[in-house]
Short mmCIF file of C-alpha atoms in Angstrom, two decimals:
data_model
loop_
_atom_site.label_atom_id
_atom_site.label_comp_id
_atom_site.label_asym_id
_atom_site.label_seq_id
_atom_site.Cartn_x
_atom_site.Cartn_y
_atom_site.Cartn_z
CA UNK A 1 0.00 0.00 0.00
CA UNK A 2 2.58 2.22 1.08
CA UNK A 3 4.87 1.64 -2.13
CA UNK A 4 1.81 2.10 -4.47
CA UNK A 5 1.09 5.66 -2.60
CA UNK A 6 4.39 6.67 -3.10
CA UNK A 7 4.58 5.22 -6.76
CA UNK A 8 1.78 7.53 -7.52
CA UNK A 9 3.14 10.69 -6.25
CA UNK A 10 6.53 10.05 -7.77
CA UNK A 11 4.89 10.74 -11.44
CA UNK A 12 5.84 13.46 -13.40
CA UNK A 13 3.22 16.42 -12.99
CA UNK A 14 1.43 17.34 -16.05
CA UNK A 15 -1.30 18.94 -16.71
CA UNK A 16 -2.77 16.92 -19.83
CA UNK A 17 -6.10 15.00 -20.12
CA UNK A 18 -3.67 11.92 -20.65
CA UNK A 19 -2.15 12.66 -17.29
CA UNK A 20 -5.06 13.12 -15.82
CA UNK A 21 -6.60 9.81 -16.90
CA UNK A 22 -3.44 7.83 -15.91
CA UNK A 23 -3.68 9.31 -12.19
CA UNK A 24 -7.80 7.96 -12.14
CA UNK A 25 -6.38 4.71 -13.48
CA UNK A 26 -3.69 4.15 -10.47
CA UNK A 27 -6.58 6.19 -8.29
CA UNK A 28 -8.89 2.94 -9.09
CA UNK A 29 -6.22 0.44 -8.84
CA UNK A 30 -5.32 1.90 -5.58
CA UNK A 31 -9.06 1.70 -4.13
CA UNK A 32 -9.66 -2.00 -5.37
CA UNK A 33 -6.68 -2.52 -3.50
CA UNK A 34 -7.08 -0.77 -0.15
CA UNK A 35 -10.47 -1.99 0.24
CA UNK A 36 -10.47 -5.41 0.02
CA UNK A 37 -8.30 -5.64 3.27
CA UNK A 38 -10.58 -2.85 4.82
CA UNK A 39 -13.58 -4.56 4.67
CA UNK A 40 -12.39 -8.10 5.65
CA UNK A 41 -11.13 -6.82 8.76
CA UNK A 42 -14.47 -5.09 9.43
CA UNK A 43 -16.43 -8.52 8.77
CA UNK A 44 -13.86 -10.35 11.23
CA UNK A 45 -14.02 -8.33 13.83
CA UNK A 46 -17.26 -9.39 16.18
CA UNK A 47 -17.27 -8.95 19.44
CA UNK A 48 -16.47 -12.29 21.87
CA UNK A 49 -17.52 -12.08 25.12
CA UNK A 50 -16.06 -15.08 27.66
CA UNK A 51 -17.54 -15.19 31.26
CA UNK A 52 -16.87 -17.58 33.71
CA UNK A 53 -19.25 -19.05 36.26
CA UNK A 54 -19.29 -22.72 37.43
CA UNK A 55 -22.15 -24.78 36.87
CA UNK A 56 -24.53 -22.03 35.41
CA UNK A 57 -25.70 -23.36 32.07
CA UNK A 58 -27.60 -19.82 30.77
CA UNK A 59 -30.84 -20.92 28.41
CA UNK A 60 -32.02 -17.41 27.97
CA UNK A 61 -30.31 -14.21 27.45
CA UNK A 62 -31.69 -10.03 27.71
CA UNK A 63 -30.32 -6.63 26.90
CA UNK A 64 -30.61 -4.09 29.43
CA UNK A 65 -30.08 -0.78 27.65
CA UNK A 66 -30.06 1.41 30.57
CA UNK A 67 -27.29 -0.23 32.37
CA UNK A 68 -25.68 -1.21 29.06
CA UNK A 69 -25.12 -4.91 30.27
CA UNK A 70 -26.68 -8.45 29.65
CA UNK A 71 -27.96 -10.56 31.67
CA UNK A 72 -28.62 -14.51 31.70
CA UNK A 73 -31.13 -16.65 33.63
CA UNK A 74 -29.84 -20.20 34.63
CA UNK A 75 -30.45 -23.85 34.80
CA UNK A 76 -28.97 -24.85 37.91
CA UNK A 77 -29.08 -21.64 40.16
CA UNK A 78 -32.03 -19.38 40.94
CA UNK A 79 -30.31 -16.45 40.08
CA UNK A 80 -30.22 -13.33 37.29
CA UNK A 81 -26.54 -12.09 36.31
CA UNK A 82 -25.32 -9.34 34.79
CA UNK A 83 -22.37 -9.60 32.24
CA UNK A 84 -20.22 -6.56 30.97
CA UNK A 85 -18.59 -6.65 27.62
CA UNK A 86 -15.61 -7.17 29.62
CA UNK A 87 -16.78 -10.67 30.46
CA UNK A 88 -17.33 -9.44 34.29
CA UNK A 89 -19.85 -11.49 35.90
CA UNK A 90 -21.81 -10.22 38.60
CA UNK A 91 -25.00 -11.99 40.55
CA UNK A 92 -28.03 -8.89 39.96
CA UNK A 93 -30.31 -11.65 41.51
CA UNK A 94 -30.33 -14.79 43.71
CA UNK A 95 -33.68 -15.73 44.86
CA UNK A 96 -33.61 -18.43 47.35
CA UNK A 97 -37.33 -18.43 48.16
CA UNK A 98 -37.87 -19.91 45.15
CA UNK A 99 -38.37 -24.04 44.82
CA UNK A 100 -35.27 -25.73 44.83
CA UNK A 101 -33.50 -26.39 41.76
CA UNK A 102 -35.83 -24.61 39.21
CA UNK A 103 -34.47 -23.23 36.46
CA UNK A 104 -34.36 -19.23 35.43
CA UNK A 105 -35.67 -19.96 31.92
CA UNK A 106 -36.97 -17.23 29.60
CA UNK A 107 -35.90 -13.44 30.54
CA UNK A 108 -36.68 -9.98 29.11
CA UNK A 109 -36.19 -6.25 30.77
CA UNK A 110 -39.00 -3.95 31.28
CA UNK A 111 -37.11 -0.58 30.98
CA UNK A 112 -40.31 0.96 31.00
CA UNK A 113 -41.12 -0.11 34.86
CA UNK A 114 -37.48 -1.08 35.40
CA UNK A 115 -37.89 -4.49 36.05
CA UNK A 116 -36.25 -7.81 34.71
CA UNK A 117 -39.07 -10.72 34.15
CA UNK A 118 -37.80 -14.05 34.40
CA UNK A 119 -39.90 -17.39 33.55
CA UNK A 120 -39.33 -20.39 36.48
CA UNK A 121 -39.75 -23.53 35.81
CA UNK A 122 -39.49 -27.00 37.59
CA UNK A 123 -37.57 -29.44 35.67
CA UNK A 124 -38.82 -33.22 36.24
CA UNK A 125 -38.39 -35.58 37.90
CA UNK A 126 -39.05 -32.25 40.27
CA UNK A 127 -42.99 -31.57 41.16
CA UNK A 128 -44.53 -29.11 38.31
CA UNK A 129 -44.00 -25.34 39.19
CA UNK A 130 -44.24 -22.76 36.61
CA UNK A 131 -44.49 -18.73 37.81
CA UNK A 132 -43.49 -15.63 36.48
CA UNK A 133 -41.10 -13.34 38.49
CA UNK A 134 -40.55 -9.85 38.68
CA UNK A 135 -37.76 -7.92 39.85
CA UNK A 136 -36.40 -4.60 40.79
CA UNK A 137 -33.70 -3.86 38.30
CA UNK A 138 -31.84 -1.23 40.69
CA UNK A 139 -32.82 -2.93 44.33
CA UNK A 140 -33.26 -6.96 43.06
CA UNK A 141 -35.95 -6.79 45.34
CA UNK A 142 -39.30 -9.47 43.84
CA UNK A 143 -42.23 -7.76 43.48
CA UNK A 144 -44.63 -10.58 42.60
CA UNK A 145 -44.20 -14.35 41.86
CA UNK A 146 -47.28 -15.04 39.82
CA UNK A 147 -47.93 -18.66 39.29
CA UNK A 148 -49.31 -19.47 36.01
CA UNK A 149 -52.85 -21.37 35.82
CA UNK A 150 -53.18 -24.41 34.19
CA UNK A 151 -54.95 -27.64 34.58
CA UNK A 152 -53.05 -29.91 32.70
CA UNK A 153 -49.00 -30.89 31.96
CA UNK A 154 -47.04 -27.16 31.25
CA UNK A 155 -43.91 -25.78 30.24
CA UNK A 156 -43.42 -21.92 31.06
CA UNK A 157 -40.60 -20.93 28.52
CA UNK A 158 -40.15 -17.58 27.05
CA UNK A 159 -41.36 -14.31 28.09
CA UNK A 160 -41.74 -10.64 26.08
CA UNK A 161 -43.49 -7.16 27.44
CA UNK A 162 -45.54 -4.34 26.19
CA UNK A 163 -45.31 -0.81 26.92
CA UNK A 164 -47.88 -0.97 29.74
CA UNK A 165 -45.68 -3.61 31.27
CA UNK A 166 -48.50 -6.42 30.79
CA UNK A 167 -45.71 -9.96 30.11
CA UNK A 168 -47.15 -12.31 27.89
CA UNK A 169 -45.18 -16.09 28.33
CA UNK A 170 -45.59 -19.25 26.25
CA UNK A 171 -46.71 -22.61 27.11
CA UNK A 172 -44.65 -24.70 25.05
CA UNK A 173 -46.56 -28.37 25.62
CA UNK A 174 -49.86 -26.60 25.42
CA UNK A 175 -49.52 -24.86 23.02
CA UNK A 176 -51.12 -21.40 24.26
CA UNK A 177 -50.09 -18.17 25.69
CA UNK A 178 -49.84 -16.46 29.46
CA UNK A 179 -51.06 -13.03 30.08
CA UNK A 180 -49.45 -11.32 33.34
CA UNK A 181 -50.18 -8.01 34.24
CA UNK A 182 -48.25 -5.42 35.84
CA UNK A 183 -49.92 -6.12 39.12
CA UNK A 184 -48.35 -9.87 38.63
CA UNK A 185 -52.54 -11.19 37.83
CA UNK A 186 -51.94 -14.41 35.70
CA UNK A 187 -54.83 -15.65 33.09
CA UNK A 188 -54.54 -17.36 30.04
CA UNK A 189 -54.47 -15.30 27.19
CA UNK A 190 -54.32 -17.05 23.50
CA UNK A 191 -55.30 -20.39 23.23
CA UNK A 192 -55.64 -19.86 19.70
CA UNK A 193 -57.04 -23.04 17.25
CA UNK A 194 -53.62 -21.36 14.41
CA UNK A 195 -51.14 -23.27 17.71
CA UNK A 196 -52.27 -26.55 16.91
CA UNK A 197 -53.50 -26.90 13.23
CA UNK A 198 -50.04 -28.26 11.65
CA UNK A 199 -49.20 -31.67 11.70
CA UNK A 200 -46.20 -32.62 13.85
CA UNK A 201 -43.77 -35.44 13.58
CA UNK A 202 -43.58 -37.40 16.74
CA UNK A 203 -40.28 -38.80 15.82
CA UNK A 204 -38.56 -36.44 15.94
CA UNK A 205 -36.63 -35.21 19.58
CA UNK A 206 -38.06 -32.43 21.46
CA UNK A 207 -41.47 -32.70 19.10
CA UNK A 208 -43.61 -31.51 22.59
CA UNK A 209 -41.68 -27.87 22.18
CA UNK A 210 -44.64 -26.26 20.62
CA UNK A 211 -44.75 -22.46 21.39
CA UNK A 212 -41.07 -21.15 22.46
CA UNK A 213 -40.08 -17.96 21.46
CA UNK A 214 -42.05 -14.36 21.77
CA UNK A 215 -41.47 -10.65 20.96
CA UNK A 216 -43.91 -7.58 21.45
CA UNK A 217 -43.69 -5.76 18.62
CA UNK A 218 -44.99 -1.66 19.89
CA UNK A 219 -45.58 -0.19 16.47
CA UNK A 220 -48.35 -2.58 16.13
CA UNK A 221 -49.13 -3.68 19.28
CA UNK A 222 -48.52 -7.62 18.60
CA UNK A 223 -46.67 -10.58 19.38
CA UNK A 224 -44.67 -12.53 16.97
CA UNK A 225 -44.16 -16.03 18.43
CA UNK A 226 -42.11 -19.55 16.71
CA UNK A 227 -42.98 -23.01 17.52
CA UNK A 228 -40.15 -25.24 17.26
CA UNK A 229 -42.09 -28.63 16.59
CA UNK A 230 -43.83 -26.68 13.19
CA UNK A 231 -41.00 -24.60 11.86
CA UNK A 232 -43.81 -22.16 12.31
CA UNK A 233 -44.40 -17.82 12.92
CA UNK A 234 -47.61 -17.14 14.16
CA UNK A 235 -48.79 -13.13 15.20
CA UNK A 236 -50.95 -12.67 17.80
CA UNK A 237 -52.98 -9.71 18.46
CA UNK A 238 -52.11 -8.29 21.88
CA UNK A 239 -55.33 -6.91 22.26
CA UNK A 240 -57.57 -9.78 21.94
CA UNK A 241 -54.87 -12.94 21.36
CA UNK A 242 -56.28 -13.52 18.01
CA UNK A 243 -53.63 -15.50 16.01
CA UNK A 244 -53.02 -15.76 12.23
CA UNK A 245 -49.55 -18.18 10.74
CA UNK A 246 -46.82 -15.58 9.34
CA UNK A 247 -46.56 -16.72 5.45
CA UNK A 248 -42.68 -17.52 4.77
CA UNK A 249 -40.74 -18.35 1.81
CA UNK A 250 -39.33 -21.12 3.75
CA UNK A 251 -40.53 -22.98 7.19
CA UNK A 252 -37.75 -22.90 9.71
CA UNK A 253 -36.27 -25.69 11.85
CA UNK A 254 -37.01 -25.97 15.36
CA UNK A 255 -36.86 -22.60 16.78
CA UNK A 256 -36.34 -21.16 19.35
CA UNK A 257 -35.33 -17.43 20.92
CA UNK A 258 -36.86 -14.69 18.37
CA UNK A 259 -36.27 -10.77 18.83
CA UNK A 260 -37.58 -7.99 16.68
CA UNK A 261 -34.83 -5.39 15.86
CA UNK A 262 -35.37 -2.16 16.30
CA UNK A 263 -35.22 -1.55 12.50
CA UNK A 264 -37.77 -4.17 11.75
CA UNK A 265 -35.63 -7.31 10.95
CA UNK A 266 -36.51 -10.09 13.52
CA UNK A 267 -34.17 -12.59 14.52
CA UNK A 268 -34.49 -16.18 15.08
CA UNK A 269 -32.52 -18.74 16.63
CA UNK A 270 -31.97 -22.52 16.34
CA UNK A 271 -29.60 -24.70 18.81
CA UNK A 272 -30.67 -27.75 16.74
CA UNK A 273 -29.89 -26.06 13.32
CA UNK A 274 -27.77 -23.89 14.42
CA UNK A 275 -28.56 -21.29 12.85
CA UNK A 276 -29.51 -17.59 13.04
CA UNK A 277 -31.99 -16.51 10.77
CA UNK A 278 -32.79 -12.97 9.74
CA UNK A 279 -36.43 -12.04 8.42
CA UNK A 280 -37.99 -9.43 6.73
CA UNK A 281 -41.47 -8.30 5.91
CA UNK A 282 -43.11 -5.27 4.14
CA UNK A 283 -46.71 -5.75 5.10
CA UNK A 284 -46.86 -5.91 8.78
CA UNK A 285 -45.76 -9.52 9.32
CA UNK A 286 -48.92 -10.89 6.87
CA UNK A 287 -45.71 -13.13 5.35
CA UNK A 288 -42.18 -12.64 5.08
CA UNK A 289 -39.62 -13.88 3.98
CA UNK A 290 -35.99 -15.46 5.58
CA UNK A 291 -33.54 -13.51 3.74
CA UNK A 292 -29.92 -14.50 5.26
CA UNK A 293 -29.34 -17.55 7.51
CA UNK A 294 -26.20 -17.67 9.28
CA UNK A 295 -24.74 -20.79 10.59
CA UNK A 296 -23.45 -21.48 14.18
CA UNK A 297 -21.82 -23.12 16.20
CA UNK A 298 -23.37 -26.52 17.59
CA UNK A 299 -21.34 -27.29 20.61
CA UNK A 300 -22.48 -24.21 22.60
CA UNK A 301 -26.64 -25.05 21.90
CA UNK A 302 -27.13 -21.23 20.84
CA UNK A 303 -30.50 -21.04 22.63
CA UNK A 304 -30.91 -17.04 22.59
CA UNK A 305 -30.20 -13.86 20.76
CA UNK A 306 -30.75 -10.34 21.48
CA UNK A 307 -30.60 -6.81 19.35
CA UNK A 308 -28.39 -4.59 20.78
CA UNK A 309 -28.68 -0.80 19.49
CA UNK A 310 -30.35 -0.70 16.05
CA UNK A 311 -28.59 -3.67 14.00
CA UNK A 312 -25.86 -5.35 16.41
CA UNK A 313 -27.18 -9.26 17.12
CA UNK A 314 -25.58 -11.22 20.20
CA UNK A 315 -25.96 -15.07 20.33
CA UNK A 316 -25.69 -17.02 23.78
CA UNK A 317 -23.88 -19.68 23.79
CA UNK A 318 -24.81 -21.50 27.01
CA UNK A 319 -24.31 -24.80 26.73
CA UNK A 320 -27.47 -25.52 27.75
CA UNK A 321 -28.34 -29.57 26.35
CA UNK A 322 -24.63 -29.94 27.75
CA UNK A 323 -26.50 -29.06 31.42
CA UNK A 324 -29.83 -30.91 30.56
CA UNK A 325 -27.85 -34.27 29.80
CA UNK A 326 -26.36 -34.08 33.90
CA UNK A 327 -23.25 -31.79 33.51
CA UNK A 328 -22.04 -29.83 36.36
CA UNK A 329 -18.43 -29.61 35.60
CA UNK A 330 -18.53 -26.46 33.09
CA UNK A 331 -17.26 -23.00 34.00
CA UNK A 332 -17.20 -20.88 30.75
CA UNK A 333 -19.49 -19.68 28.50
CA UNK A 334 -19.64 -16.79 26.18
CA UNK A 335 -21.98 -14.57 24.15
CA UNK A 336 -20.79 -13.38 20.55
CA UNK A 337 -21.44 -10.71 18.21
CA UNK A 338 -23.16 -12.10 14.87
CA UNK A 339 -22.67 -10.15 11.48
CA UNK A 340 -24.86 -10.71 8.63
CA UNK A 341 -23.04 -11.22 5.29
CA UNK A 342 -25.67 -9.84 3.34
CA UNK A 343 -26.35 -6.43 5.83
CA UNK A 344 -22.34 -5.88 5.80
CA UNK A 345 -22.95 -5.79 2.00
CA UNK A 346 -25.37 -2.68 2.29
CA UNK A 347 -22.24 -1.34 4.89
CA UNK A 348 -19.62 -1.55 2.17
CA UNK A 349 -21.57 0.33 0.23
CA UNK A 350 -20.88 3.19 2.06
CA UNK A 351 -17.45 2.18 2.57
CA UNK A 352 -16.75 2.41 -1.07
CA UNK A 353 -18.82 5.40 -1.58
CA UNK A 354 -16.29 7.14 1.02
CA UNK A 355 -13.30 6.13 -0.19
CA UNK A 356 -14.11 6.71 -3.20
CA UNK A 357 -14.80 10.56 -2.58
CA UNK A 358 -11.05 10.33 -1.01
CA UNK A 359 -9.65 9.58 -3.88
CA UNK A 360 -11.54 11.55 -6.57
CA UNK A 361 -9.78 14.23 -4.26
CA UNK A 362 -7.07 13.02 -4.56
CA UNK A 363 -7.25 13.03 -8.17
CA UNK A 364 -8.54 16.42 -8.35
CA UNK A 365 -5.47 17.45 -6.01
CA UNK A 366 -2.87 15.87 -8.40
CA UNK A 367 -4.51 17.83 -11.42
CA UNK A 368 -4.52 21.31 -9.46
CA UNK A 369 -0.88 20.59 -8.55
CA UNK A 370 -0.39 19.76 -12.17
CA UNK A 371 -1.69 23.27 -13.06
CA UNK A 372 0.26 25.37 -10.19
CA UNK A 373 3.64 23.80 -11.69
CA UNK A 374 2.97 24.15 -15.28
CA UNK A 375 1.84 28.16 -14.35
CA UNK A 376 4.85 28.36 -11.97
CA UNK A 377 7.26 26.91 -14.89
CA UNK A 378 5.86 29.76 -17.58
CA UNK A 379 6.80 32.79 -14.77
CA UNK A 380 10.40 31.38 -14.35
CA UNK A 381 11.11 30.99 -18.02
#
């Protein structure tokens, strides 16, 4: 780079339109040069975050924009942390009132009422307990544990919030949707006939996961939710819990944390694909359509993701089946910073546009230089 800088400025300064055309030639040849490096180093360089924390196993993972931190439920302690970028783990909550051994499963901060929500559930061979817990963000204080009603087998998984701070969680083995309030008063809210109208193959593991992942979407005032057994994206109304399937160009495979962006791109992930999928739709999420997938790594069982900021995607790694399957020996985990191949295309965009004003400046620069010398050379003679 450096030799091909100097090469260029080493020419002989004239002032024709040949000249002139020879410096945009090396110009170009410069930029195709320079750039290529540039923007490989931008797509390489994600953000890794290693924390360390025996026996934790982390299924779900939240943003907390206030504090600019995440934080991670757990399988094996009834606690919340918080986790700088640093990789500094800290314990924001330990609730020992809780049941023994229940796991911290789905998460999500209310920033609105400044509360974390966290989704407990009892594990067999342990007696069936599944509540939804709210906590101080600044204090850790609880301010309600609301068990969820049901009269049949359950599994309390995920959990999203609207902007009155009413939590919606879903059932994943029956296939319907919790409403809790901000007062912590649990009904069922969606037990809509769209959660149980495709055909599911038995043989396959995990086929009970129905419902899994939610997000409240504000600028329409709905709930997107997946259902890992389906491959399927269902909205729900989050007035009434009316549900209609999200039309995709492709059905995804076995789902499981989702997040809406910001922007309008949601994200879904997959720790038995996985992979990270990024969708799109133009009519309010009538259909949409999958348009980058981004593959994973298996060993860590990427259970989560979250949208930090308007387009920056972190994926937990928690190691979660690792836990499920008896482990206790693990210490480290990590979240990482996905990039989407496709979205740093629309970046390099830019990055081109902006070099190439730097050197069409440059150009222009060599021709005024051109012109001083040749005027300067006519005075002295």
């Amino acid at each position: 780079l450096a030799y091909s800088f100097s090469k260029a400025l080493a020419m002989p300064i004239h002032s024709s339109n040949h000249s002139l055309t020879s410096y945009t030639t090396v110009v170009v040849l410069l930029f195709l040069q320079t750039s290529t490096p540039i923007i490989k180093a931008l797509a390489e360089n994600s953000h890794v975050i290693n924390f360390q924390s025996p026996n934790l196993y982390p299924e779900s993972l939240a943003w907390d924009p206030l504090k600019q931190h995440f934080l991670v439920g757990s399988l094996r302690h009834r606690t919340i942390s918080s986790i700088s970028d640093a990789g500094i783990i800290e314990t924001l909550i330990s609730d020992t009132s809780l049941p023994e051994n229940v796991t911290v499963v789905g998460i999500t901060v209310d920033s609105r009422n400044n509360r974390v929500l966290a989704v407990i559930h009892a594990v067999k061979p342990l007696p069936p307990f599944n509540a939804l817990a709210a906590y101080d963000l600044k204090s850790g204080n609880r301010l309600f544990l609301s068990p969820l009603p049901t009269d049949e087998e359950a599994l309390a998984n995920d959990v999203a919030v609207d902007y009155n701070g009413n939590a919606y969680v879903t059932n994943s083995i029956g296939n319907y949707i919790w409403k809790v309030n901000v007062k912590g008063e649990a009904s069922i809210f969606s037990k809509s006939p769209r959660f149980t109208e495709h055909s599911v193959d038995r043989d396959t593991p995990y086929s009970y996961i129905g419902l899994n992942g939610i997000a409240y979407v504000s600028s329409g005032d709905y709930l997107l939710v997946v259902q890992s057994n389906t491959g399927k994206v269902f909205k729900v109304d989050a007035d009434d819990g009316t549900a209609r399937h999200v039309l995709l160009n492709e059905d995804l495979t076995r789902p499981d944390g989702v997040v809406f962006r910001s922007d309008g791109v949601v994200l879904v992930v997959s720790p038995q694909a996985n992979k990270l999928w990024l969708l799109k739709s133009n009519n309010g999420w009538g259909e949409g359509v999958v348009y980058d997938k981004i593959d994973l790594e298996s060993e860590g069982y990427p259970t989560s993701v979250v949208s930090r900021g308007r387009d920056k995607m972190y994926v937990l790694y928690g190691y979660f089946l690792e836990g499920l399957l008896g482990n206790s020996e693990r210490e480290g985990f990590r979240i990482e910073e996905i990039m989407s191949p496709k979205e740093s295309e629309g970046e390099n965009v830019w990055l081109y546009v902006m070099i190439g004003f730097g050197m069409v400046y440059f150009v222009y620069w060599r021709f005024q230089m051109g012109q001083l010398v040749k005027h300067m050379n006519k005075k002295i003679n």
